[in-house]
Short mmCIF file of C-alpha atoms and ligand atoms in Angstrom, two decimals:
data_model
loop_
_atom_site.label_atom_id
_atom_site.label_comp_id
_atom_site.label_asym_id
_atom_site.label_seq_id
_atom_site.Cartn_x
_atom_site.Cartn_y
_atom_site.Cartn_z
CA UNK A 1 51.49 1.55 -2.66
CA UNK A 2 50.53 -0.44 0.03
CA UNK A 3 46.14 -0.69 0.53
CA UNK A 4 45.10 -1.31 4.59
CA UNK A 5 42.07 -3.84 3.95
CA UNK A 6 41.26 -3.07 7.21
CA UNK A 7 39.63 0.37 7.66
CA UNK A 8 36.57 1.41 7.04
CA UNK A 9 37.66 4.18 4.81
CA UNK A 10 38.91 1.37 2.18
CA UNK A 11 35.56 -0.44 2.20
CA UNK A 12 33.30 2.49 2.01
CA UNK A 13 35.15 3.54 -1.16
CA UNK A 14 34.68 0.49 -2.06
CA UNK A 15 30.75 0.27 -1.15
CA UNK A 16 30.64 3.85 -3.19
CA UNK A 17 32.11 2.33 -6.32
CA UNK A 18 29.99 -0.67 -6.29
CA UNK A 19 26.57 1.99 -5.66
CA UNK A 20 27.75 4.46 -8.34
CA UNK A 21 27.64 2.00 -10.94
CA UNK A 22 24.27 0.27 -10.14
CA UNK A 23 22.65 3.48 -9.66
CA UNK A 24 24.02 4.38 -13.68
CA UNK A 25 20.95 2.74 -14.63
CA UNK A 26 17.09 3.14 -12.76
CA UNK A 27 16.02 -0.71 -11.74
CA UNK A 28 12.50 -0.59 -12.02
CA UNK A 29 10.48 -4.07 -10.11
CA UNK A 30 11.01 -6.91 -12.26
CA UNK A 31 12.37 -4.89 -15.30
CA UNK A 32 15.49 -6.22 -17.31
CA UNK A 33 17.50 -3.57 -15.68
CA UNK A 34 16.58 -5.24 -12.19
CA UNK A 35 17.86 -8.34 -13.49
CA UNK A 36 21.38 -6.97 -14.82
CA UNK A 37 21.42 -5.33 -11.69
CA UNK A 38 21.46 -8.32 -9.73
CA UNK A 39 23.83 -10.08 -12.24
CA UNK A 40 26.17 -7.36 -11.88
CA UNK A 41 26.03 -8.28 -7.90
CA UNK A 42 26.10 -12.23 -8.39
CA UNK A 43 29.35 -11.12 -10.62
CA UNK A 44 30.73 -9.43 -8.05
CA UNK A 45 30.01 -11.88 -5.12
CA UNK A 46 31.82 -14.87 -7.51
CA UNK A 47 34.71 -12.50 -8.32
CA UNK A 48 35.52 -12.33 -4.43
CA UNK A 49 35.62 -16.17 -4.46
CA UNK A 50 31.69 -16.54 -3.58
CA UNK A 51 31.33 -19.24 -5.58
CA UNK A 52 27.88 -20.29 -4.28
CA UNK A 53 26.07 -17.19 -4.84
CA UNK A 54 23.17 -17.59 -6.89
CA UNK A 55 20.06 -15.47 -8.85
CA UNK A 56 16.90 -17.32 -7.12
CA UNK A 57 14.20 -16.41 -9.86
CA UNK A 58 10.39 -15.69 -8.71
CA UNK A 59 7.26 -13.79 -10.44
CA UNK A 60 7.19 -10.44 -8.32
CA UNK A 61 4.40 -7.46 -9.42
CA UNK A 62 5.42 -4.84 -11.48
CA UNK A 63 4.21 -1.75 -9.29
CA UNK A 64 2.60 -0.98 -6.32
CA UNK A 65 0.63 1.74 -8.10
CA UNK A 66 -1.41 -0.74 -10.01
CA UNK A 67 -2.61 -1.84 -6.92
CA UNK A 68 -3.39 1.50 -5.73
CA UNK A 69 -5.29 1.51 -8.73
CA UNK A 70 -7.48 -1.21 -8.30
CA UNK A 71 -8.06 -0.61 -4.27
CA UNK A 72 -9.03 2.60 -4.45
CA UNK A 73 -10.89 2.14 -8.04
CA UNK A 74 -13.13 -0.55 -5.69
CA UNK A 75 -13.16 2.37 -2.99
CA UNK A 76 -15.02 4.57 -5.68
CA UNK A 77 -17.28 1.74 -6.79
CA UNK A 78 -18.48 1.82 -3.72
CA UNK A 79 -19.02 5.38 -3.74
CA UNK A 80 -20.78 5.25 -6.66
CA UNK A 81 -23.32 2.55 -5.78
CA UNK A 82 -24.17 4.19 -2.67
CA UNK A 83 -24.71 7.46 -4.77
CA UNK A 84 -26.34 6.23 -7.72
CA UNK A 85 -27.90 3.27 -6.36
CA UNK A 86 -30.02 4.73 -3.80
CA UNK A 87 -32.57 5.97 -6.21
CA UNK A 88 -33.19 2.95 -7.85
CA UNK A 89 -32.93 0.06 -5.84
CA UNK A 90 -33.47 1.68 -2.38
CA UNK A 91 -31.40 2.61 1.02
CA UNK A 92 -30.59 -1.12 2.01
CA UNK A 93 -29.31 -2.69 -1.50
CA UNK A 94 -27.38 0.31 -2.44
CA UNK A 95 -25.38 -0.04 0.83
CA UNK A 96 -25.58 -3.90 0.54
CA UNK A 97 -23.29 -3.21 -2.61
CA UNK A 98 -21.26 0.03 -0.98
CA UNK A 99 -20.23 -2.21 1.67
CA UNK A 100 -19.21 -5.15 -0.85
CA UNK A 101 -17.24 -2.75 -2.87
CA UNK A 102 -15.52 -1.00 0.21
CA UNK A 103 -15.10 -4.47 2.06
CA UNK A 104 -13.56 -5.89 -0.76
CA UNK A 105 -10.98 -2.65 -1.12
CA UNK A 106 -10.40 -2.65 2.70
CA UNK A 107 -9.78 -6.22 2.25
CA UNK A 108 -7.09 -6.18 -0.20
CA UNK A 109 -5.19 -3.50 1.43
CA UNK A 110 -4.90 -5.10 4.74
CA UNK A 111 -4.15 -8.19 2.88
CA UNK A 112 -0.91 -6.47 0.75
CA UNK A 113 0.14 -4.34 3.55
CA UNK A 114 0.69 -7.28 5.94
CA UNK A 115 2.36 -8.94 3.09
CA UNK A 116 0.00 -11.58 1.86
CA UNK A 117 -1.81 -12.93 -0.57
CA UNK A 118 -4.56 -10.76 -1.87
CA UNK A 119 -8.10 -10.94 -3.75
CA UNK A 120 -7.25 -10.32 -7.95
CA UNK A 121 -3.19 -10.19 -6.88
CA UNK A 122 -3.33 -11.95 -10.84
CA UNK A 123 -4.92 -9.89 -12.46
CA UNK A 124 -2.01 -6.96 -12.10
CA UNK A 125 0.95 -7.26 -14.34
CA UNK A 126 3.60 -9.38 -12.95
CA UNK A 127 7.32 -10.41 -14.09
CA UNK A 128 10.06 -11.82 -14.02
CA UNK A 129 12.44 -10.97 -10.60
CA UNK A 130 15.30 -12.57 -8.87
CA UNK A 131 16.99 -12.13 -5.42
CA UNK A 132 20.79 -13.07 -5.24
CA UNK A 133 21.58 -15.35 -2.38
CA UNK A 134 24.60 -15.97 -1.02
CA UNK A 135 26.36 -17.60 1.99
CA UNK A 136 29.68 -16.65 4.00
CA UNK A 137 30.79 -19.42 6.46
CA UNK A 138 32.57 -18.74 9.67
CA UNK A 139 36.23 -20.50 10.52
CA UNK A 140 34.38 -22.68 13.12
CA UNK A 141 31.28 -24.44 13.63
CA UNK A 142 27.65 -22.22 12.62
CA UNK A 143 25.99 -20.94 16.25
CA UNK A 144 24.18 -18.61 15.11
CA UNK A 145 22.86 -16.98 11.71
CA UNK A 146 22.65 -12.98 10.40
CA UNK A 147 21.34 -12.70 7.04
CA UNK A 148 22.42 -8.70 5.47
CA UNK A 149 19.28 -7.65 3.20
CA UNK A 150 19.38 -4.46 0.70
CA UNK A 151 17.27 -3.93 -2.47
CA UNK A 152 18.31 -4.08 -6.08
CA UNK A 153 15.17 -2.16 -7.45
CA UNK A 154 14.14 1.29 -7.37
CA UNK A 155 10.94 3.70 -7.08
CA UNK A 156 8.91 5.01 -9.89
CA UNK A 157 9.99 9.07 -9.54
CA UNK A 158 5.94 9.68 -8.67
CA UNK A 159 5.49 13.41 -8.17
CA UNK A 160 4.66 13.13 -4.90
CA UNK A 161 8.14 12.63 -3.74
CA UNK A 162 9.75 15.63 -5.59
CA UNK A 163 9.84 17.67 -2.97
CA UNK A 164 9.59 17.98 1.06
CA UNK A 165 6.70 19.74 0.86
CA UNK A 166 4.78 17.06 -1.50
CA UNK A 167 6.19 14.28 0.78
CA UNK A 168 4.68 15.63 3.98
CA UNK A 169 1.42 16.01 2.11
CA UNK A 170 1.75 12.60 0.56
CA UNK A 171 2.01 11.05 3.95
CA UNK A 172 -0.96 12.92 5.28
CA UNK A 173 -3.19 12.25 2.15
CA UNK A 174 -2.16 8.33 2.33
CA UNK A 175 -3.63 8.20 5.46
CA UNK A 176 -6.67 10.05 5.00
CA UNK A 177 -6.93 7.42 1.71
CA UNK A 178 -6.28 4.21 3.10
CA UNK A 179 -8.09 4.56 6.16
CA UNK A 180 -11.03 6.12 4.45
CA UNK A 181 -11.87 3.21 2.70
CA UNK A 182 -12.80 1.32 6.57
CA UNK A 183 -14.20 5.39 7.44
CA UNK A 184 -16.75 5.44 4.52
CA UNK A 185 -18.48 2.07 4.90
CA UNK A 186 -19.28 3.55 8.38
CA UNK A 187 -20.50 6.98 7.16
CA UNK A 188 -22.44 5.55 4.59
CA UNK A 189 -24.09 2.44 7.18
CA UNK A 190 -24.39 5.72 9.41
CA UNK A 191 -26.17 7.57 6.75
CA UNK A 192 -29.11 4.46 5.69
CA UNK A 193 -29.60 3.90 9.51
CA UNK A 194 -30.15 7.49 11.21
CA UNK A 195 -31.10 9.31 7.76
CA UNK A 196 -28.62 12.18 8.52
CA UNK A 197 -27.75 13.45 5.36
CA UNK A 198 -24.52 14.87 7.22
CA UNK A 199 -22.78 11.12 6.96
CA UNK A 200 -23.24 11.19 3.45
CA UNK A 201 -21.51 14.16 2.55
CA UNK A 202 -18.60 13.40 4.70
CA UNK A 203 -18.36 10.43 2.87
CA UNK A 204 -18.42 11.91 -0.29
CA UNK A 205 -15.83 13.97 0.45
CA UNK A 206 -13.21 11.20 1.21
CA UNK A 207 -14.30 10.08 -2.57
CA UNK A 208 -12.36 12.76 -3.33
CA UNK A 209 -9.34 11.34 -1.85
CA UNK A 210 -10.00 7.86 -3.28
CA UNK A 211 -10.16 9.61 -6.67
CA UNK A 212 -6.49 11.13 -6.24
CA UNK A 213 -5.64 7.60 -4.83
CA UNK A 214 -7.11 5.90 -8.37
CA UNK A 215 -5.67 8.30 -10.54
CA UNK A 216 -2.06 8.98 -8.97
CA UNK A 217 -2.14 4.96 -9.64
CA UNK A 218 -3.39 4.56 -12.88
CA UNK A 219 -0.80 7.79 -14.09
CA UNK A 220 2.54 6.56 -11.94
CA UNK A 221 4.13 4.73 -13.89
CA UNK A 222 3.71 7.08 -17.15
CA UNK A 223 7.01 8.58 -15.75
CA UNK A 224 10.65 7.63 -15.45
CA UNK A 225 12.15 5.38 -12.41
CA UNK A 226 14.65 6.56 -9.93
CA UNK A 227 17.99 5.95 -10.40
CA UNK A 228 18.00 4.84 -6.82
CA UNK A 229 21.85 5.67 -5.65
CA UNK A 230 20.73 6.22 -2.19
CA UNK A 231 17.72 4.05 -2.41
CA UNK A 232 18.82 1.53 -2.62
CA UNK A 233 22.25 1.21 -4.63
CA UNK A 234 23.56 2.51 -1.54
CA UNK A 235 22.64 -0.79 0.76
CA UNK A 236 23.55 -2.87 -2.34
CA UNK A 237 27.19 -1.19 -2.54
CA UNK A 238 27.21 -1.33 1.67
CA UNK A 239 26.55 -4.79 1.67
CA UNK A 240 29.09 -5.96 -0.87
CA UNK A 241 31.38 -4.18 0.19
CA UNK A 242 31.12 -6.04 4.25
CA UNK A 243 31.06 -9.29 1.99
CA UNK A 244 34.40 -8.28 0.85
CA UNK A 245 35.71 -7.84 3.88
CA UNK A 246 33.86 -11.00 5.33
CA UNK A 247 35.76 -12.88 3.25
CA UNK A 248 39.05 -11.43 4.73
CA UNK A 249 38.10 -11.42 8.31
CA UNK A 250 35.63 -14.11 8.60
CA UNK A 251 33.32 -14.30 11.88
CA UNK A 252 34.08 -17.32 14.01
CA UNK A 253 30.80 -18.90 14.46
CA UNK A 254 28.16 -16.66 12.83
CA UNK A 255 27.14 -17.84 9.13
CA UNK A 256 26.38 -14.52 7.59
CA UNK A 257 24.13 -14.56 4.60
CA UNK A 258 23.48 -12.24 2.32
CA UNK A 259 20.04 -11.03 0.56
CA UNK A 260 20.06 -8.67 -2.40
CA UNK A 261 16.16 -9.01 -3.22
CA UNK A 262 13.53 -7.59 -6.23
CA UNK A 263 10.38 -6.45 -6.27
CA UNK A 264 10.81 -4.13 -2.67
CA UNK A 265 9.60 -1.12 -4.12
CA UNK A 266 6.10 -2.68 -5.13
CA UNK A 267 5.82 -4.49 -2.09
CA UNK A 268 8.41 -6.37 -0.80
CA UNK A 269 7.77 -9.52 -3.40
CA UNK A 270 12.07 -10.71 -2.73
CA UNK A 271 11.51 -10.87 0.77
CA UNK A 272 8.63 -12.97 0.91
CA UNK A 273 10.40 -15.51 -1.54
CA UNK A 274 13.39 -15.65 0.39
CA UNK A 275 11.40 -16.63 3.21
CA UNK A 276 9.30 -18.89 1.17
CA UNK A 277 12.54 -20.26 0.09
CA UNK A 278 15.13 -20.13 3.23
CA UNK A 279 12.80 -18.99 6.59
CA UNK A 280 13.23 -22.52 7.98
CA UNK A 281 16.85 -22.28 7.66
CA UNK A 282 16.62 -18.34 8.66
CA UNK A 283 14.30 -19.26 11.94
CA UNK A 284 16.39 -18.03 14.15
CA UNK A 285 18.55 -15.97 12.56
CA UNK A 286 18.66 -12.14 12.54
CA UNK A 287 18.10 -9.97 9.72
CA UNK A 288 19.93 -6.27 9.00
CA UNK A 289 18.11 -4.54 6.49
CA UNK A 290 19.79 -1.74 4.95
CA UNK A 291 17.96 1.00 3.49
CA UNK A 292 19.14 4.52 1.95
CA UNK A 293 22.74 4.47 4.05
CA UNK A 294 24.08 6.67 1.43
CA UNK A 295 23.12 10.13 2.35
CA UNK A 296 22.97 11.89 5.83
CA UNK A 297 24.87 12.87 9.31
CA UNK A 298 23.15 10.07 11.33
CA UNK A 299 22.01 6.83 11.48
CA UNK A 300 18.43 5.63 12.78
CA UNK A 301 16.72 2.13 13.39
CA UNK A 302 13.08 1.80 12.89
CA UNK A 303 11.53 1.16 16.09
CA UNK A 304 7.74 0.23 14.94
CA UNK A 305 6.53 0.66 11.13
CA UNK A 306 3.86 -0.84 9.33
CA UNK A 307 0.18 0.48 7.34
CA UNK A 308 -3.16 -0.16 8.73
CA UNK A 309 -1.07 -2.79 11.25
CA UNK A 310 2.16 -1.77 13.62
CA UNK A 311 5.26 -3.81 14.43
CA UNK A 312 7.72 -3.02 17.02
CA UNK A 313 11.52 -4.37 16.81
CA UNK A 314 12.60 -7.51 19.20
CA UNK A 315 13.43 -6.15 22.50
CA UNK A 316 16.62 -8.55 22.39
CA UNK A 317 17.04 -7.40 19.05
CA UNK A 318 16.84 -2.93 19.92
CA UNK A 319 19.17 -3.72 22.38
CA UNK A 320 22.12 -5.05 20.58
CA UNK A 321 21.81 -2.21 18.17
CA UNK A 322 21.60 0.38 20.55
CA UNK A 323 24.35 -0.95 22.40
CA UNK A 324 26.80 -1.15 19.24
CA UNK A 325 24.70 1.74 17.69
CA UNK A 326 25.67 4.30 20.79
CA UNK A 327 29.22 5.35 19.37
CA UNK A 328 27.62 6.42 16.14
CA UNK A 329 24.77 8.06 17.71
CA UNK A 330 22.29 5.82 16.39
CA UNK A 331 18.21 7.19 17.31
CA UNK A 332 15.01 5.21 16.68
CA UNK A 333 12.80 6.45 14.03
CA UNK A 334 8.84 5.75 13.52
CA UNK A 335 7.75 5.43 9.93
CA UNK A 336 4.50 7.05 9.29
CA UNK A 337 1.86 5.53 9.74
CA UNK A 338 0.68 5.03 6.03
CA UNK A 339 2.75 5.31 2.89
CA UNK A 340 6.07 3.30 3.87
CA UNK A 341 7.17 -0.13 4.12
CA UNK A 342 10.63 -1.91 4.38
CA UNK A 343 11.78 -5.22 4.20
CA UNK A 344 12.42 -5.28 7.92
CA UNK A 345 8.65 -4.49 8.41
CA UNK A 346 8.03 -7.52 6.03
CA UNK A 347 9.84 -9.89 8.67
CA UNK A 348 8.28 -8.50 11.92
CA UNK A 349 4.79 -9.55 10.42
CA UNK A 350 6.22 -13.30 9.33
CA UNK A 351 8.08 -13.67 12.78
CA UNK A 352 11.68 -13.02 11.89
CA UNK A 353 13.60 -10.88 14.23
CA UNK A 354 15.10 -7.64 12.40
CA UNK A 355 16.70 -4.64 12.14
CA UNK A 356 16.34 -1.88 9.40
CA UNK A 357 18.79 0.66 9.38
CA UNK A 358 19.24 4.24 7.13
CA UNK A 359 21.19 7.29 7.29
CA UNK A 360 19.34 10.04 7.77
CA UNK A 361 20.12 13.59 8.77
CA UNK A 362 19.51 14.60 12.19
CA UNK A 363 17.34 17.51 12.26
CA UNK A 364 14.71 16.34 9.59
CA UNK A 365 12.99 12.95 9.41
CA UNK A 366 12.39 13.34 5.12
CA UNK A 367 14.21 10.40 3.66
CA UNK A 368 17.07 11.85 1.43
CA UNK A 369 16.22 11.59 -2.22
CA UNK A 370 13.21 8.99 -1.38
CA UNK A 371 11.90 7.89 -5.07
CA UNK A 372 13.32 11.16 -6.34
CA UNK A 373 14.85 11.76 -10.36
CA UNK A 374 17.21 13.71 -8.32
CA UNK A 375 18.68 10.59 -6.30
CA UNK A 376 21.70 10.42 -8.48
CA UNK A 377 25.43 8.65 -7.81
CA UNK A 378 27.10 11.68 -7.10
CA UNK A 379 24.90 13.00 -4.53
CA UNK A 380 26.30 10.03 -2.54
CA UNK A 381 28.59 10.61 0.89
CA UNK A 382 31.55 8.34 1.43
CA UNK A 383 31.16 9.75 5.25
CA UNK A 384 27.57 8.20 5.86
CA UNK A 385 28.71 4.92 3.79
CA UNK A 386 31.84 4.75 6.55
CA UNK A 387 29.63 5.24 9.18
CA UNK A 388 26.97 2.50 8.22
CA UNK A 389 29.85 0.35 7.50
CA UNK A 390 31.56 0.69 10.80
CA UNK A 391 27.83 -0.20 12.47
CA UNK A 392 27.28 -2.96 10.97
CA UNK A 393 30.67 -4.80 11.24
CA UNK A 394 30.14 -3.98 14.95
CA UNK A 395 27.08 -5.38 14.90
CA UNK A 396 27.99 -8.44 13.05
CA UNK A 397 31.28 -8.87 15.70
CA UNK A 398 28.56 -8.17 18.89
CA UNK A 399 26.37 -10.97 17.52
CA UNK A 400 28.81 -13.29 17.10
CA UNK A 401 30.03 -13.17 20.64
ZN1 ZN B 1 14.27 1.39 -0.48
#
């Protein structure tokens, strides 16, 4: 029997294959599966004659819960001293140390969400990660430069993702949480300089939601991981899969590298070592981030994402991908506006120009199987992996015009 390498049919089997057996085994952020993971990628990549692909090892944190933890454990500290400190050492030093204690919370939050360095970042467990790196060449000389990202790890199942229902209320509670944090130092300051009593209570009433905050944090990661087929052995399977055929129909002068990264899932740790590593190489190069293509009837970009800060996509950049997006029907998406991050997000707020793309179905904007026990291999669509496949490899052929 004869095989045509040169439909898309061929290479999203092939992308399936490659998902369905990474997503046998829940990759938790810088766990040993992580690592076999992205062995069982590098494997691949050298198996297709890659021979330059490499594991690039960094220390990445172990959750983003933890850090929920501690931000909104500050958050009640400074409940507490405004409550209980009042009595004894009067209006002004009680909110002196409320203010501290919030400050320092609101601090570290709008230092992890804009992917930086953050106060006591050591003192939460880290480990071992690794992205896998690799480079395809073009037949003539390098003008320009796409780098293909997708995760290797996956989500801790948290409860709050089970369902639709606990999703929607997840997003709504983040931002009532997160934003709370900047809300109550003014209640409180509020409180001390009119004496309305009023500005208290409200304040002690988003305690409530730094409590759920502290304890969903301190309690995540009691349960089991993901297995992560759609998110994000799906982007993993995608990507290998174009490398594949990359390797068979090479661009002519568009070096395409490819990214499979660690540590997304508690806050996009790979992404900022690759750029650590490679963004002076990767200046000017543009970056496709693929992100749950597994599942769904459409395919979106995200147009602006980001917590507590927004980023919009390159005009240059939205564009292209609407232009080579329009035969598939591709629509812009907006990520809430607390509770999501992707690595696409992570390069808009270092400079990078990028594109994250997922399939989605059209008439809901809930994430198929986000951090869900349920997001299993066989729940998996050859159809949406086809479709992503056939964007991007006109995407890749459009930029290297
Ligand atoms: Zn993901």
């Amino acid at each position: 029997m004869n095989i045509d390498h040169t439909t898309a049919s061929y290479y999203a089997q092939r992308a399936l294959v490659y998902a369905q057996t990474l997503a046998l085994n829940p990759r938790g952020s810088a766990t040993q599966a992580e690592k076999q993971a992205a062995e069982y990628t590098l494997n691949k990549l050298k198996s297709m004659g890659i021979e330059d692909a490499k594991l690039e090892p960094f220390i990445g944190l172990r959750s983003i819960w933890l850090f929920i933890a501690l931000a909104s454990g500050f958050a009640l500290v400074g409940h507490a001293a405004f409550w209980l400190l009042r009595g004894p050492a009067g209006d002004y030093p009680a909110l002196l140390v409320s203010l501290l204690a919030f400050g320092l919370s609101g601090f570290m939050l709008w230092r992890k969400f804009t992917f930086r360095d953050y106060p006591l970042r050591n003192s939460l467990p880290h480990g071992q990660s690794q992205n896998v790196v690799a480079v395809i060449p073009p037949t003539g000389v390098v003008k320009h430069r796409v780098v293909l990202v997708s995760h290797l790890d996956s989500h801790r199942a948290v409860f709050w993702f089970a369902t639709n229902i606990l999703v929607i209320l997840f997003a709504i509670l983040s931002i009532v949480t997160i934003y709370g944090v900047y809300l109550a130092m003014v209640l409180y300051s509020l409180t001390i300089l009119t004496q309305v009593q009023f500005f208290a209570w409200l304040g002690l009433v988003l305690a409530l939601f730094h409590f759920l905050g502290w304890f969903t944090g301190v309690t995540a990661d009691l349960g089991r991981y993901s297995p992560g087929a759609n998110d994000n052995a799906s982007g993993v399977g995608t990507i290998l899969a174009l490398a594949e055929r990359m390797r068979r129909e090479p661009l002519q002068n568009t070096e395409i590298w490819l990214a499979f990264t660690g540590c997304e899932e508690s806050g996009c740790d790979g992404m900022l070592s690759l750029i650590k590593a490679h963004g002076g190489s990767l200046k000017e190069a543009i970056f496709i981030d693929l992100e749950m293509v597994g599942i769904g009837d459409g395919i979106r970009y995200i147009q602006d994402e980001g917590n507590l800060k927004r980023n919009h996509i390159a005009k240059d950049v939205e564009a292209i991908v609407q232009e080579a997006g329009e035969p598939f029907g591709i629509n812009p998406a907006s990520t809430p506006p607390v509770g999501a991050f992707t690595e696409g997000g992570t390069l808009w707020e270092h400079g990078y120009k990028a594109v994250c793309l997922s399939a989605q179905y059209k008439n809901t904007p809930i994430l198929p199987e986000w951090h869900r026990l349920t997001d299993t291999p066989d729940r998996l669509k050859v159809e949406a992996l086809e479709r992503i496949h056939s964007l991007v490899l006109a995407l890749l052929r459009r930029l290297d015009q």
